[in-house]
Coordinates of C-alpha atoms and ligand atoms in Angstrom, one line a residue:
X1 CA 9.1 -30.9 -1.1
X2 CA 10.2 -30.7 -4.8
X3 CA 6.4 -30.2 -6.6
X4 CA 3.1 -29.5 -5.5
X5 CA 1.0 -33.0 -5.2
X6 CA -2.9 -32.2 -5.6
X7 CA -3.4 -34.3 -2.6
X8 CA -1.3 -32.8 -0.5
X9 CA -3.2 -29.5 -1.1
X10 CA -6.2 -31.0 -0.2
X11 CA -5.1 -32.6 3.1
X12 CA -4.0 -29.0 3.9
X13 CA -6.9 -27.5 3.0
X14 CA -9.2 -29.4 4.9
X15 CA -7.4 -28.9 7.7
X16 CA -8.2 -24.9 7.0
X17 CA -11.6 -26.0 7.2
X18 CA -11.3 -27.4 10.3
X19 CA -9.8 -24.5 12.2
X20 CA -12.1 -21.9 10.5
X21 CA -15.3 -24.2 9.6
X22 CA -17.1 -20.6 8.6
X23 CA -15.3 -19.4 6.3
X24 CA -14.7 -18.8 2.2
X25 CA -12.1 -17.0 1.3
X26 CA -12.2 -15.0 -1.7
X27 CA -8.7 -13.2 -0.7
X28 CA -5.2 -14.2 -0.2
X29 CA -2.9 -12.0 1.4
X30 CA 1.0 -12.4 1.5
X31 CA 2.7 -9.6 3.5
X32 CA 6.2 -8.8 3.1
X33 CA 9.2 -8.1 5.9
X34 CA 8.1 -5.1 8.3
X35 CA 4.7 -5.1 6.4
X36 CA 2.7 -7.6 9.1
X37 CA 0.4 -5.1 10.9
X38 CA -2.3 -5.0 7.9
X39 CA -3.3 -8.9 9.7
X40 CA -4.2 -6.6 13.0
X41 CA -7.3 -5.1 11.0
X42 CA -8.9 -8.4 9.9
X43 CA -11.5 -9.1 12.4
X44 CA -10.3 -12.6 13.0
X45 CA -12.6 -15.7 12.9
X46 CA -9.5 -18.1 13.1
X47 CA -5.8 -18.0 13.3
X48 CA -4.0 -21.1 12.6
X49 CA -0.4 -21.8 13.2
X50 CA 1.5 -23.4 10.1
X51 CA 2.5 -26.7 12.3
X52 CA -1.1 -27.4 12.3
X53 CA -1.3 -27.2 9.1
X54 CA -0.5 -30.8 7.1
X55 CA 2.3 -30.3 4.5
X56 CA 2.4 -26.1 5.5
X57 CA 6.5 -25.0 5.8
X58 CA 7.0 -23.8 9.1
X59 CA 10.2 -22.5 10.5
X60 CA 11.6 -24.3 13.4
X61 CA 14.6 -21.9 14.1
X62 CA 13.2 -18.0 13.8
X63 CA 11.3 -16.6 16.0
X64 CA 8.5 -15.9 13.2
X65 CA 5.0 -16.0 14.6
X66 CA 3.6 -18.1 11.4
X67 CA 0.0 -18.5 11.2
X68 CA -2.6 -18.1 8.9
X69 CA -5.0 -14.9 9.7
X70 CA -8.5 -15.6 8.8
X71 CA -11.4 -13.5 8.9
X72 CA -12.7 -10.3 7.0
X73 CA -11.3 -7.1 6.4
X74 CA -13.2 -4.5 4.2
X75 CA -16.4 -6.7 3.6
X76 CA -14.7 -9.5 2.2
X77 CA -13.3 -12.5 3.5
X78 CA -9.6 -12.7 3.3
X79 CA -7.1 -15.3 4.7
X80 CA -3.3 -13.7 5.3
X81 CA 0.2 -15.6 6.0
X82 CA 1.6 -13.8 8.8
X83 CA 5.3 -14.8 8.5
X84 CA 6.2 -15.5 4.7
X85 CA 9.1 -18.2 3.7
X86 CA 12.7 -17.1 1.7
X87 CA 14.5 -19.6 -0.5
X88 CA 17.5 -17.9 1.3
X89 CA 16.0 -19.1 4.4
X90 CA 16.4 -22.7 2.8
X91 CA 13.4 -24.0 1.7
X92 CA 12.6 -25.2 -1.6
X93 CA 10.5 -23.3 -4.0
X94 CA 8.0 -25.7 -3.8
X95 CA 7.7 -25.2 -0.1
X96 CA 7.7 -21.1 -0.2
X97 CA 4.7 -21.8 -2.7
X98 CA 2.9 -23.9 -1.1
X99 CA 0.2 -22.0 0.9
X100 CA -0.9 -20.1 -2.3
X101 CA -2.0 -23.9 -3.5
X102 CA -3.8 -23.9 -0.5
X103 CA -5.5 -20.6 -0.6
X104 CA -6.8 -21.3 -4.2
X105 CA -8.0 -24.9 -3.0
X106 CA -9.9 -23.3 -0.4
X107 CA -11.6 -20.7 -2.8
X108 CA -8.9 -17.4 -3.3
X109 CA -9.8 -15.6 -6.3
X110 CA -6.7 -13.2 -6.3
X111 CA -3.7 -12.8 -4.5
X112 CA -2.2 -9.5 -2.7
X113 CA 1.4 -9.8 -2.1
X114 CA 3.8 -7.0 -0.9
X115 CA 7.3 -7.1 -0.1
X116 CA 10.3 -4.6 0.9
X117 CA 12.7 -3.7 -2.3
X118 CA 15.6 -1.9 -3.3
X119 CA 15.0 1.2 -5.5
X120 CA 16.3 1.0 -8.7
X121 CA 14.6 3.9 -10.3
X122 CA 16.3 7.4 -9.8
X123 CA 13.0 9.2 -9.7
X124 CA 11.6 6.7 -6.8
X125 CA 12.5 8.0 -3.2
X126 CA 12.6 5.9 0.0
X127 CA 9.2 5.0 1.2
X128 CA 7.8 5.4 -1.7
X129 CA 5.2 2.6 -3.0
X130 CA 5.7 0.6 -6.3
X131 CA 2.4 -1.0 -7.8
X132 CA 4.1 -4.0 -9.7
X133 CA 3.5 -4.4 -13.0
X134 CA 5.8 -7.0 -14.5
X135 CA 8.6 -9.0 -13.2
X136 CA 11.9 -10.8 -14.4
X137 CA 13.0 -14.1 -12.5
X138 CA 16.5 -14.1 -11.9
X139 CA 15.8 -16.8 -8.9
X140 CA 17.4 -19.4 -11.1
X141 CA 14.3 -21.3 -9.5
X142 CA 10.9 -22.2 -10.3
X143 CA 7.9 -23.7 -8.1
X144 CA 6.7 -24.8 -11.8
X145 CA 9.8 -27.5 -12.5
X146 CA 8.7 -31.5 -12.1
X147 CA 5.5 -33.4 -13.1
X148 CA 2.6 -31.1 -14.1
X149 CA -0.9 -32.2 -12.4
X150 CA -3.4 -30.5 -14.7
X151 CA -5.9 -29.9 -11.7
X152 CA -3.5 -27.8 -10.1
X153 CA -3.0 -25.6 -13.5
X154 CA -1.6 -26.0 -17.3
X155 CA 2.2 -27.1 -18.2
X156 CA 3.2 -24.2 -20.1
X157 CA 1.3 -21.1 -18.2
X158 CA 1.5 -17.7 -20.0
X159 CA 3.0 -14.2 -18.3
X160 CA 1.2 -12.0 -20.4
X161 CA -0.5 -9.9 -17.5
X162 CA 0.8 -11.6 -14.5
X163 CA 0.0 -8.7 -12.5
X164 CA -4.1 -8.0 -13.0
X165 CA -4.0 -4.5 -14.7
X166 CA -7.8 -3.7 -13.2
X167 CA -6.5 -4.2 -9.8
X168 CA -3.1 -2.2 -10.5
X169 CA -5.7 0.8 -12.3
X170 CA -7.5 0.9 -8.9
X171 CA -4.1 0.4 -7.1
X172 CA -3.1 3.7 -8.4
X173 CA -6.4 5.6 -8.3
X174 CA -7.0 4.9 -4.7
X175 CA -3.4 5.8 -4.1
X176 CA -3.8 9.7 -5.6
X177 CA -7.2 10.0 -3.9
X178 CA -5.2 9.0 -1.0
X179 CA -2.4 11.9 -1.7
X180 CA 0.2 8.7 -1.3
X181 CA 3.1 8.4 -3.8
X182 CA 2.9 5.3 -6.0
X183 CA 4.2 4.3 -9.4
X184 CA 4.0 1.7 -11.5
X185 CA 6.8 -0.5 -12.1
X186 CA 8.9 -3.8 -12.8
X187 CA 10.1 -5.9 -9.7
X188 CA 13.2 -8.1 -10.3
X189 CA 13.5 -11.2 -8.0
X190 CA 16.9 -12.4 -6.9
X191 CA 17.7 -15.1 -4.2
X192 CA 20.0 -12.8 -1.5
X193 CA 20.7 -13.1 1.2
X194 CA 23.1 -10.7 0.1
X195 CA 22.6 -7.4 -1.0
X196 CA 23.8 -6.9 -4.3
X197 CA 27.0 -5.3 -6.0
X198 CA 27.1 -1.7 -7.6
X199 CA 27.6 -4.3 -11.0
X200 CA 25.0 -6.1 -9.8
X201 CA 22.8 -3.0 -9.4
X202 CA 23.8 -1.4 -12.8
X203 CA 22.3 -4.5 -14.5
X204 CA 19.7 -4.8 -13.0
X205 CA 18.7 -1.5 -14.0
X206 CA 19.8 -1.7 -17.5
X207 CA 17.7 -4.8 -18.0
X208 CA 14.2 -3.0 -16.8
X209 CA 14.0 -3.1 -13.2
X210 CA 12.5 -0.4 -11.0
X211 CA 12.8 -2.4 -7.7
X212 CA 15.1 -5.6 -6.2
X213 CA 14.1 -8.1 -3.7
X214 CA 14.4 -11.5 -2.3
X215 CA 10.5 -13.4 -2.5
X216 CA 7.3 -12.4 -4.6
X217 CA 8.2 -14.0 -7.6
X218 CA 7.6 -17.6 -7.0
X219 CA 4.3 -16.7 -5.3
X220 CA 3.4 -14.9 -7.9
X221 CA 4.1 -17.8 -10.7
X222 CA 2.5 -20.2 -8.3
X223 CA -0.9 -17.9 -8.1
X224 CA -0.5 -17.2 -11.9
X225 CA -0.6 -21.2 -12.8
X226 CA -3.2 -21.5 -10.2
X227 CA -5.4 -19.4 -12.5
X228 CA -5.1 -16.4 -9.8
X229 CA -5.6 -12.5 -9.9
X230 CA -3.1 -10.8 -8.7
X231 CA -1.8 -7.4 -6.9
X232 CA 1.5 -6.8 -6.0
X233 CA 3.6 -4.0 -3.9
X234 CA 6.8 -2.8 -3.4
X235 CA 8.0 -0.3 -0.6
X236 CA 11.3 1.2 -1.5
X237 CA 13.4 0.9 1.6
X238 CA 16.6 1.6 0.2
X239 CA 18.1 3.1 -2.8
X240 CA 20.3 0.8 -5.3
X241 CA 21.9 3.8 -7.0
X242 CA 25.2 2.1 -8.2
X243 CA 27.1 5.3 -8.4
X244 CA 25.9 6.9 -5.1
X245 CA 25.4 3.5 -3.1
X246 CA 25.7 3.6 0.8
X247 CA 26.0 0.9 2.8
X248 CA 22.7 -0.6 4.1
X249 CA 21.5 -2.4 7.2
X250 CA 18.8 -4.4 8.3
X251 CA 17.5 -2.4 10.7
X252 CA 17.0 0.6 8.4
X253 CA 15.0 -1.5 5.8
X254 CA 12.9 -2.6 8.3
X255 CA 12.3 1.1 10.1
X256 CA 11.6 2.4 6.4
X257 CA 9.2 -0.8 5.7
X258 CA 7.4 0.2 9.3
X259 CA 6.9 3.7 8.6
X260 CA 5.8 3.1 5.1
X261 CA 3.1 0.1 6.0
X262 CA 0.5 2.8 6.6
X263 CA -0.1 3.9 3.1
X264 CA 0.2 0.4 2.4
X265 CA -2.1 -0.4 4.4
X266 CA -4.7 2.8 3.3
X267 CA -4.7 0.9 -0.1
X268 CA -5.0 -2.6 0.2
X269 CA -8.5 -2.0 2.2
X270 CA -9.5 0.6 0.0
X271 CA -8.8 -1.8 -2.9
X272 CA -10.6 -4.6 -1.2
X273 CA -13.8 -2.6 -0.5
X274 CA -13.8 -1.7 -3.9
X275 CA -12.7 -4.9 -6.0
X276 CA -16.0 -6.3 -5.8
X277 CA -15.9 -10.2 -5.6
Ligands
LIG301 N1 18.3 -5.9 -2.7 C1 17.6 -7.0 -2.6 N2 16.5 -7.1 -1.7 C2 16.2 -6.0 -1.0 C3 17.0 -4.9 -1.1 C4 18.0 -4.8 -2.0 O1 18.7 -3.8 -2.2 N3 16.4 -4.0 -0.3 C5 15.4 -4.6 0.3 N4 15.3 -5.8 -0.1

């Protein structure tokens, strides 16, 4: 899948419908690696696994649980991806995109996304939550390249406040009530799957970046085109200091994502309960 064919968003949606015949969604929810337990505390009217799901990547290899988790959390009714797709995982932007199409064909308002990112910013620490504000695309990619079809959203979208500054305000006002440390700042999407080099790091820094990572981005353009609100978060799960780098490993990121997904957590349903529709 190259571009994002209106009909093929409406095949998949109805078969949404089918599976969860109740339901409007008004939220989407992407959650990032180590991030997935926030699904456990929708009270769940349908789960749906991708394969059933016309058009919908799935991952044949990985041992990813992928479904959609529908139902409501905080008053409102949300739909969440539990297992998210990587271009370094192989699939075509057009493919990691596509079940944002099919959350704002099936009614999704606004979009929360979260991922795990590098730190960038000497005055973040690990763990720490970043309430994205602006990003650069260094993907080299774009879910937005081929034939345009108007009733999926314009040619030439703007990136003027990609990131909904309301929902980033109560982001950050829910996270001090909450006594949880979060800042505001500027995610920079790159493909991986390696981890970058201390040059790598040091421009990435110098050209405005508070956190690295490998996804978000296209999700992000796809939801913005889409005419979509959206939230995004980062959890710092290790520090991209090029002059004081240590080596990283998987594991780590993922134990720092774990312990982290709490606060994350904390917020996103406070934020929900409080959004209004
Ligand atoms: N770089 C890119 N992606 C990441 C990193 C990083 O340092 N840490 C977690 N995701």
């Amino acid at each position: 899948m190259h571009h994002h064919r209106w009909e093929h968003v409406d095949e998949a949606a109805l078969a949404v419908r089918d599976h969860w015949p109740v339901g409007t969604p008004t939220i989407g929810i992407v959650l990032g690696t180590g991030l997935g337990e926030l699904a456990r505390e929708i009270e769940v009217q349908a789960t749906i696994p991708y394969p059933e799901i016309p058009h919908f990547p799935h991952s044949t290899v990985q041992s990813h649980r992928g479904q959609l988790v529908c139902g409501t959390l905080s008053g409102q009714t949300v739909m969440a991806m539990e297992g998210r797709f990587h271009l370094y995982e192989g699939y075509t932007a057009a493919q990691v995109t596509f079940p944002i199409r099919v959350m704002r064909a099936l009614g999704c308002q606004t979009l929360i996304v979260s991922n795990a990112a590098g730190g960038l910013n000497p005055l973040h620490s690990k763990g720490d939550l970043v309430v994205i504000d602006d990003h650069i695309n260094l993907l080299g990619l774009n879910p937005l390249i081929g034939p345009n079809d108007e009733r999926l959203g314009p040619r030439f979208p703007d990136l003027i406040e990609p990131y909904d500054r309301k929902l980033q305000d109560l982001a950050l006002k829910v996270a001090i009530e909450s006594n949880i440390v979060a800042h505001r700042g500027v995610y920079v999407a790159v493909t991986g799957p390696n981890l970058e080099t201390r040059a790598e790091y040091r421009f990435l820094r110098a050209i405005g970046a508070d956190v690295v990572g490998m996804s978000t981005v296209p999700e992000v353009l796809v939801a913005v085109h889409a005419g979509m609100k959206v939230l995004g978060f980062s959890i710092v799960t290790d520090l991209c200091l090029p002059d004081a780098l240590e080596p990283v490993k998987i594991e780590e990121i993922l134990k720092v994502a774990g312990e982290a997904e709490g606060k994350l957590r904390t917020i996103v349903k406070q934020v929900i309960e409080r959004m209004g529709a």
